[in-house]
Amino acid sequence: MESIMFHDFGWIRIQNRRDLAKRSPVGGRAAEEFGKPMLFSIDEDMGERIIGWLMPDNPAATPRIIVHLDPEHHIAIDAFVYRPLLKEQGLHNSGVCGFVADESNCPGIGAAAHLEIRDGENNVLIYRRHTADNRIDSKFLRLETQLFRSSNLDEMLIGRFQMPYRSLELLPEETTRSIFAIPFSNSIFASGRIFWRVWEPLLRDRGFKVGMLLRDPFEEMSERLLILKWASLPEAAANANALMPALQRCAGHIRHVDLSDSVALEGLLLRATDELRTLLYNPLVYQLAAPNAFDPPPNPAPAAALDSLAELDAVGLRDDVDSFLGLVGAVLDLPEPLPFVALGPSKTVTGFADILREMSAARVLIEQDLEVYAEARRVLAPAPAASA
């Protein structure tokens, strides 16, 4: 366990050098590109009656919930209960943000074993009943590092938790804060590409365990460039926006670049625009060590990132996902091992990554990530001892 928990890191000595990146806030997204902030909570679930509140971004709006009794049966309820504290604190104009869902306005609620309540505007989960025997009564955050998310990992875990959330990076900060601060459940799963240092104090205060799966930085750069090329296609607009709202702005700079032309590719990386650098420049180090979405990590940045890794409860390598899941199971004190999840590499991604390895312009962009990954790999997958 000691080797996995990063207690034996020998910190890398790195000379200070000019920051090569010009970073935009929140991974390159303007604040208005987020969904609308939303706060919520559930006071009680008494079977035939559920009481809670939902505060929308617009303080003049009356929020609406959608009660999903089963996959085919949904009921919309507008808030109608006055919550004086929300008005007194200036959070809502009228304070009418509360709701009561019972047999009178939601027939069948008492018998709905798999009931879900979601926000009527953006479909964020507000409450879910979970009565299965395999429920995990712990709080776990999987810090996503990939632009193309490891959905298979989430799918394997998400059904075991009462309150599951994915893609936190697409939610407003206040909504994410509401999720981490949920007071009515100890069974919470979340995943997202968010800044560790921004959220670490709240996560620790709320008792979350945190895990991260690390990937070869050249493979991640390869996949990001291939995604950008795909996002530059007109027919990819809607799907690209769902993956990351700012993706198409970056994709515009790669639309006319032939990625199979090594000269053109190296020129693109050497003269990367601010938007492209935001997506490609040491994303792992920034995610782990940047103090917020606007400022760079403290120097030496790789050492700061390794400090952050040492604080996480479960760290693994993408090419050894089974060991990572074993550690997650131990951290969550699960009685049975978690099932294996295949995260096989794409031949296209790995082949393109091999081309990038030979390009100095590519290496400069992820130099700090490479140092962190090499040290992590030394700890997590030490070379076998030489035979006598």
Coordinates of C-alpha atoms in Angstrom, one line a residue:
M1 CA 0.0 0.0 0.0
E2 CA 2.8 2.4 0.8
S3 CA 4.2 2.3 -2.8
I4 CA 0.8 3.0 -4.2
M5 CA 0.1 5.9 -1.9
F6 CA 3.1 7.9 -3.1
H7 CA 4.8 8.1 0.3
D8 CA 8.3 7.4 -1.2
F9 CA 8.4 10.1 -3.9
G10 CA 11.8 11.6 -4.4
W11 CA 10.9 15.1 -5.5
I12 CA 12.3 16.1 -8.9
R13 CA 14.7 19.0 -8.9
I14 CA 13.7 21.4 -11.7
Q15 CA 15.1 24.8 -12.5
N16 CA 12.7 27.6 -12.7
R17 CA 11.9 28.6 -16.2
R18 CA 9.5 30.9 -18.0
D19 CA 5.9 29.8 -18.0
L20 CA 5.3 28.7 -21.6
A21 CA 1.6 28.8 -21.3
K22 CA -0.9 31.5 -21.6
R23 CA -3.9 30.1 -19.7
S24 CA -7.5 31.0 -20.1
P25 CA -9.9 30.6 -17.1
V26 CA -11.6 27.3 -16.5
G27 CA -9.9 25.3 -19.2
G28 CA -10.4 27.9 -21.8
R29 CA -14.2 28.4 -21.3
A30 CA -15.8 31.8 -20.6
A31 CA -18.0 31.8 -17.6
E32 CA -21.1 32.4 -19.6
E33 CA -20.6 29.1 -21.4
F34 CA -21.4 27.1 -18.3
G35 CA -24.9 25.9 -17.6
K36 CA -26.9 28.0 -15.1
P37 CA -25.9 27.7 -11.4
M38 CA -28.3 25.9 -9.2
L39 CA -28.5 25.1 -5.5
F40 CA -30.7 22.3 -4.0
S41 CA -31.3 20.1 -1.0
I42 CA -33.7 17.4 0.2
D43 CA -35.1 17.8 3.8
E44 CA -36.7 14.4 4.1
D45 CA -38.1 11.4 2.2
M46 CA -40.9 9.8 4.2
G47 CA -41.9 7.3 1.5
E48 CA -45.2 8.9 0.6
R49 CA -43.8 12.5 0.9
I50 CA -40.6 14.1 -0.2
I51 CA -39.7 17.7 0.9
G52 CA -36.9 19.8 -0.5
W53 CA -36.0 23.0 -2.2
L54 CA -34.4 24.1 -5.5
M55 CA -32.9 27.5 -6.1
P56 CA -32.4 28.5 -9.8
D57 CA -29.9 30.9 -11.2
N58 CA -32.6 33.5 -12.0
P59 CA -33.8 34.8 -8.6
A60 CA -37.1 35.8 -10.1
A61 CA -37.9 32.4 -11.6
T62 CA -40.0 29.7 -10.0
P63 CA -38.1 26.5 -10.2
R64 CA -39.6 23.2 -11.4
I65 CA -38.7 19.6 -10.6
I66 CA -39.4 16.5 -12.7
V67 CA -40.2 13.4 -10.6
H68 CA -39.3 10.2 -12.5
L69 CA -41.4 7.5 -10.8
D70 CA -40.1 5.0 -13.4
P71 CA -38.6 5.2 -16.9
E72 CA -42.1 5.8 -18.4
H73 CA -43.8 7.9 -15.8
H74 CA -42.7 11.5 -15.1
I75 CA -44.5 14.3 -13.3
A76 CA -43.6 18.0 -13.3
I77 CA -44.1 20.0 -10.1
D78 CA -43.5 23.8 -9.8
A79 CA -42.1 25.0 -6.5
F80 CA -44.9 26.3 -4.2
V81 CA -43.5 26.3 -0.7
Y82 CA -42.1 29.6 0.8
R83 CA -38.6 29.2 2.1
P84 CA -37.9 32.4 4.1
L85 CA -34.2 31.9 4.6
L86 CA -33.6 31.9 0.8
K87 CA -35.3 35.3 0.5
E88 CA -33.8 36.8 3.7
Q89 CA -30.3 35.9 2.4
G90 CA -31.0 37.6 -0.9
L91 CA -30.8 34.3 -2.9
H92 CA -34.3 34.4 -4.3
N93 CA -36.8 37.3 -4.9
S94 CA -39.9 35.6 -3.5
G95 CA -38.4 32.7 -1.5
V96 CA -40.9 30.3 -3.3
C97 CA -38.3 27.6 -4.0
G98 CA -39.6 24.7 -1.9
F99 CA -41.6 21.7 -2.9
V100 CA -43.5 18.8 -1.4
A101 CA -44.1 15.8 -3.6
D102 CA -46.7 13.4 -2.2
E103 CA -49.6 11.2 -3.3
S104 CA -51.8 14.3 -4.0
N105 CA -49.6 15.8 -6.7
C106 CA -47.5 12.7 -7.5
P107 CA -49.6 9.5 -7.3
G108 CA -47.5 6.4 -6.8
I109 CA -44.6 8.2 -5.1
G110 CA -44.7 5.9 -2.1
A111 CA -44.2 2.7 -4.1
A112 CA -41.6 4.1 -6.5
A113 CA -38.5 2.2 -5.4
H114 CA -36.3 3.7 -8.2
L115 CA -37.6 7.3 -8.0
E116 CA -35.5 10.2 -9.3
I117 CA -36.0 13.9 -9.0
R118 CA -34.3 16.2 -11.5
D119 CA -34.2 19.9 -12.1
G120 CA -36.7 20.8 -14.8
E121 CA -34.3 23.2 -16.5
N122 CA -31.1 21.4 -16.9
N123 CA -31.8 17.8 -15.8
V124 CA -29.3 17.8 -12.9
L125 CA -30.1 15.0 -10.4
I126 CA -31.6 16.4 -7.1
Y127 CA -32.5 13.1 -5.4
R128 CA -32.6 9.4 -6.0
R129 CA -33.9 6.5 -4.1
H130 CA -31.4 3.6 -3.9
T131 CA -32.5 0.5 -2.1
A132 CA -30.2 -2.2 -3.7
D133 CA -28.1 -4.4 -1.4
N134 CA -24.9 -3.4 -3.2
R135 CA -25.2 0.3 -2.4
I136 CA -21.9 2.0 -1.5
D137 CA -22.3 4.3 1.5
S138 CA -19.2 6.4 0.8
K139 CA -18.4 9.6 -1.0
F140 CA -16.0 9.1 -4.0
L141 CA -14.7 11.6 -6.6
R142 CA -12.9 10.3 -9.7
L143 CA -10.7 13.1 -11.0
E144 CA -11.0 12.8 -14.7
T145 CA -7.8 13.7 -16.6
Q146 CA -8.9 12.9 -20.2
L147 CA -10.7 15.2 -22.6
F148 CA -12.5 12.1 -23.9
R149 CA -13.8 10.8 -20.6
S150 CA -13.3 7.2 -19.3
S151 CA -17.1 6.6 -19.3
N152 CA -16.6 2.8 -18.7
L153 CA -15.2 3.5 -15.3
D154 CA -18.1 5.7 -14.3
E155 CA -20.7 3.2 -15.7
M156 CA -19.2 0.4 -13.5
L157 CA -19.5 2.5 -10.3
I158 CA -22.4 4.8 -10.9
G159 CA -25.2 2.3 -10.1
R160 CA -23.7 1.5 -6.7
F161 CA -24.2 5.1 -5.4
Q162 CA -27.4 6.9 -4.4
M163 CA -26.3 10.3 -5.8
P164 CA -24.2 9.9 -9.0
Y165 CA -22.8 12.8 -11.1
R166 CA -20.6 12.8 -14.1
S167 CA -18.8 15.6 -16.2
L168 CA -18.6 18.1 -13.3
E169 CA -16.5 20.3 -15.6
L170 CA -19.7 21.1 -17.5
L171 CA -21.5 22.3 -14.4
P172 CA -21.3 25.8 -12.8
E173 CA -19.2 26.0 -9.7
E174 CA -22.2 26.6 -7.4
T175 CA -23.9 23.5 -8.7
T176 CA -20.8 21.5 -8.1
R177 CA -20.5 22.9 -4.6
S178 CA -24.1 21.8 -3.9
I179 CA -23.3 18.3 -5.0
F180 CA -20.2 18.0 -2.8
A181 CA -22.1 19.5 0.1
I182 CA -25.2 17.2 -0.2
P183 CA -26.3 16.8 3.5
F184 CA -28.9 14.1 3.0
S185 CA -26.8 11.2 1.7
N186 CA -23.4 9.5 2.4
S187 CA -23.6 7.7 -0.9
I188 CA -22.2 10.1 -3.5
F189 CA -20.2 9.4 -6.7
A190 CA -18.8 12.2 -8.9
S191 CA -16.4 12.4 -11.7
G192 CA -15.0 15.3 -13.7
R193 CA -12.1 17.2 -15.1
I194 CA -11.9 19.8 -12.3
F195 CA -9.1 21.6 -10.6
W196 CA -7.9 19.7 -7.5
R197 CA -6.7 22.7 -5.5
V198 CA -9.9 24.6 -6.0
W199 CA -12.0 21.8 -4.5
E200 CA -9.7 20.0 -2.1
P201 CA -10.7 21.8 1.1
L202 CA -14.4 21.2 0.6
L203 CA -13.9 17.6 -0.5
R204 CA -11.9 16.8 2.6
D205 CA -14.3 18.6 4.8
R206 CA -17.2 16.5 3.4
G207 CA -15.3 13.2 3.7
F208 CA -14.7 12.4 0.1
K209 CA -12.2 9.8 -1.1
V210 CA -10.5 10.8 -4.3
G211 CA -9.0 8.7 -7.1
M212 CA -7.2 9.5 -10.3
L213 CA -6.1 7.3 -13.2
L214 CA -3.0 8.6 -15.0
R215 CA -2.4 8.3 -18.7
D216 CA 0.7 8.6 -20.9
P217 CA 0.8 12.3 -21.7
F218 CA 1.7 11.7 -25.3
E219 CA -1.3 9.5 -25.7
E220 CA -3.5 12.2 -24.2
M221 CA -2.0 14.8 -26.5
S222 CA -2.6 12.5 -29.4
E223 CA -6.2 12.0 -28.5
R224 CA -6.8 15.7 -27.9
L225 CA -5.4 16.6 -31.3
L226 CA -7.5 13.9 -33.0
I227 CA -10.6 15.1 -31.2
L228 CA -9.9 18.7 -32.3
K229 CA -9.6 17.5 -35.9
W230 CA -12.9 15.7 -35.6
A231 CA -14.5 18.8 -33.9
S232 CA -13.5 20.9 -36.8
L233 CA -16.0 19.1 -39.0
P234 CA -19.3 20.9 -39.4
E235 CA -21.3 17.8 -38.7
A236 CA -19.5 17.4 -35.3
A237 CA -20.7 20.7 -33.9
A238 CA -23.4 19.4 -31.5
N239 CA -21.4 16.5 -30.1
A240 CA -18.2 18.6 -29.7
N241 CA -20.1 21.2 -27.7
A242 CA -21.4 18.5 -25.4
L243 CA -17.8 17.3 -24.8
M244 CA -16.4 20.7 -24.1
P245 CA -18.1 24.0 -25.1
A246 CA -14.8 25.7 -26.1
L247 CA -13.7 22.8 -28.3
Q248 CA -14.8 24.3 -31.6
R249 CA -13.0 27.5 -31.0
C250 CA -9.8 25.5 -30.6
A251 CA -10.7 23.3 -33.5
G252 CA -10.9 26.2 -35.9
H253 CA -7.1 26.5 -35.7
I254 CA -6.6 22.9 -36.8
R255 CA -9.3 22.7 -39.5
H256 CA -6.9 23.1 -42.4
V257 CA -3.9 21.2 -40.9
D258 CA -3.1 17.8 -42.2
L259 CA -2.1 15.8 -39.1
S260 CA -0.3 13.3 -41.2
D261 CA 2.0 16.0 -42.5
S262 CA 4.8 16.1 -39.9
V263 CA 6.1 19.5 -41.0
A264 CA 2.6 21.1 -40.8
L265 CA 1.9 19.4 -37.5
E266 CA 5.2 20.6 -35.9
G267 CA 4.5 24.1 -37.2
L268 CA 1.1 24.0 -35.6
L269 CA 2.5 23.0 -32.2
L270 CA 5.4 25.5 -32.4
R271 CA 3.0 28.4 -33.2
A272 CA 0.1 27.2 -31.1
T273 CA -2.5 29.8 -30.4
D274 CA -3.5 30.7 -26.8
E275 CA -6.7 28.6 -27.1
L276 CA -4.8 25.6 -28.4
R277 CA -2.1 25.9 -25.7
T278 CA -4.8 26.0 -23.1
L279 CA -5.9 22.6 -24.2
L280 CA -2.5 21.0 -24.8
Y281 CA 0.0 22.6 -22.3
N282 CA 0.7 20.4 -19.3
P283 CA -3.0 19.7 -18.6
L284 CA -2.2 17.2 -15.8
V285 CA 0.1 19.5 -13.9
Y286 CA -2.4 22.4 -14.1
Q287 CA -5.3 20.2 -13.0
L288 CA -3.4 18.9 -10.0
A289 CA -1.4 22.0 -8.9
A290 CA -2.9 25.2 -10.2
P291 CA -4.5 27.2 -7.3
N292 CA -7.5 28.2 -9.4
A293 CA -8.7 28.4 -13.0
F294 CA -6.7 31.6 -13.7
D295 CA -3.3 31.2 -12.2
P296 CA -0.4 28.8 -13.0
P297 CA 0.9 26.2 -10.5
P298 CA 3.6 27.3 -8.1
N299 CA 7.2 26.5 -9.1
P300 CA 8.5 23.9 -9.4
A301 CA 5.2 22.8 -11.0
P302 CA 5.9 19.1 -11.3
A303 CA 6.8 18.8 -7.6
A304 CA 3.6 20.7 -6.7
A305 CA 1.6 18.3 -8.9
L306 CA 3.3 15.3 -7.2
D307 CA 2.4 16.8 -3.8
S308 CA -1.2 16.8 -4.9
L309 CA -1.0 13.2 -6.1
A310 CA 0.4 12.2 -2.7
E311 CA -2.8 13.5 -1.1
L312 CA -5.1 11.4 -3.2
D313 CA -6.6 8.2 -1.9
A314 CA -6.2 6.1 -5.0
V315 CA -3.8 6.7 -7.9
G316 CA -3.3 4.3 -10.8
L317 CA -2.1 3.9 -14.4
R318 CA -4.4 3.6 -17.3
D319 CA -2.5 0.5 -18.6
D320 CA -3.0 -1.2 -15.3
V321 CA -6.7 -0.3 -14.5
D322 CA -7.2 -3.6 -12.5
S323 CA -4.7 -2.5 -9.9
F324 CA -6.4 0.9 -9.7
L325 CA -9.8 -0.7 -9.2
G326 CA -8.4 -2.9 -6.5
L327 CA -7.2 0.2 -4.6
V328 CA -10.5 1.9 -5.1
G329 CA -12.3 -1.1 -3.6
A330 CA -9.9 -1.1 -0.7
V331 CA -10.4 2.7 -0.1
L332 CA -14.2 2.3 -0.2
D333 CA -14.0 -0.9 2.0
L334 CA -16.0 -3.0 -0.4
P335 CA -16.6 -6.6 0.5
E336 CA -16.2 -7.8 -3.1
P337 CA -13.6 -6.8 -5.8
L338 CA -14.8 -4.4 -8.4
P339 CA -15.3 -6.0 -11.9
F340 CA -12.6 -5.5 -14.5
V341 CA -13.1 -2.6 -16.9
A342 CA -11.4 -2.7 -20.3
L343 CA -9.7 0.6 -21.3
G344 CA -7.9 -0.8 -24.3
P345 CA -5.8 1.8 -26.2
S346 CA -6.9 2.9 -29.7
K347 CA -4.3 1.9 -32.4
T348 CA -5.0 5.3 -34.0
V349 CA -4.2 7.2 -30.8
T350 CA -1.1 5.2 -29.9
G351 CA 0.2 5.3 -33.4
F352 CA -0.2 9.1 -33.5
A353 CA 1.3 9.3 -30.1
D354 CA 4.5 7.6 -31.3
I355 CA 4.8 10.2 -34.0
L356 CA 4.5 13.0 -31.4
R357 CA 7.2 11.4 -29.3
E358 CA 9.7 12.3 -32.0
M359 CA 8.7 15.9 -32.1
S360 CA 10.5 18.4 -29.9
A361 CA 7.6 20.9 -30.2
A362 CA 5.2 18.3 -28.8
R363 CA 7.6 17.4 -25.9
V364 CA 8.0 21.0 -24.9
L365 CA 4.2 21.4 -24.5
I366 CA 3.9 18.5 -22.0
E367 CA 7.4 18.5 -20.5
Q368 CA 6.1 18.9 -17.0
D369 CA 3.4 16.3 -17.4
L370 CA 6.0 13.9 -18.6
E371 CA 8.1 14.4 -15.5
V372 CA 5.1 13.8 -13.3
Y373 CA 4.0 10.7 -15.2
A374 CA 7.5 9.2 -15.2
E375 CA 7.8 9.6 -11.4
A376 CA 4.3 8.2 -10.9
R377 CA 5.2 5.3 -13.1
R378 CA 8.4 4.7 -11.1
V379 CA 6.3 4.4 -7.9
L380 CA 3.3 2.5 -9.3
A381 CA 5.1 0.1 -11.7
P382 CA 8.7 -0.2 -10.5
A383 CA 11.0 -2.1 -12.8
P384 CA 11.6 -5.7 -11.7
A385 CA 14.8 -6.3 -9.7
A386 CA 17.7 -7.7 -11.8
S387 CA 18.4 -11.3 -11.2
A388 CA 21.7 -12.3 -9.6

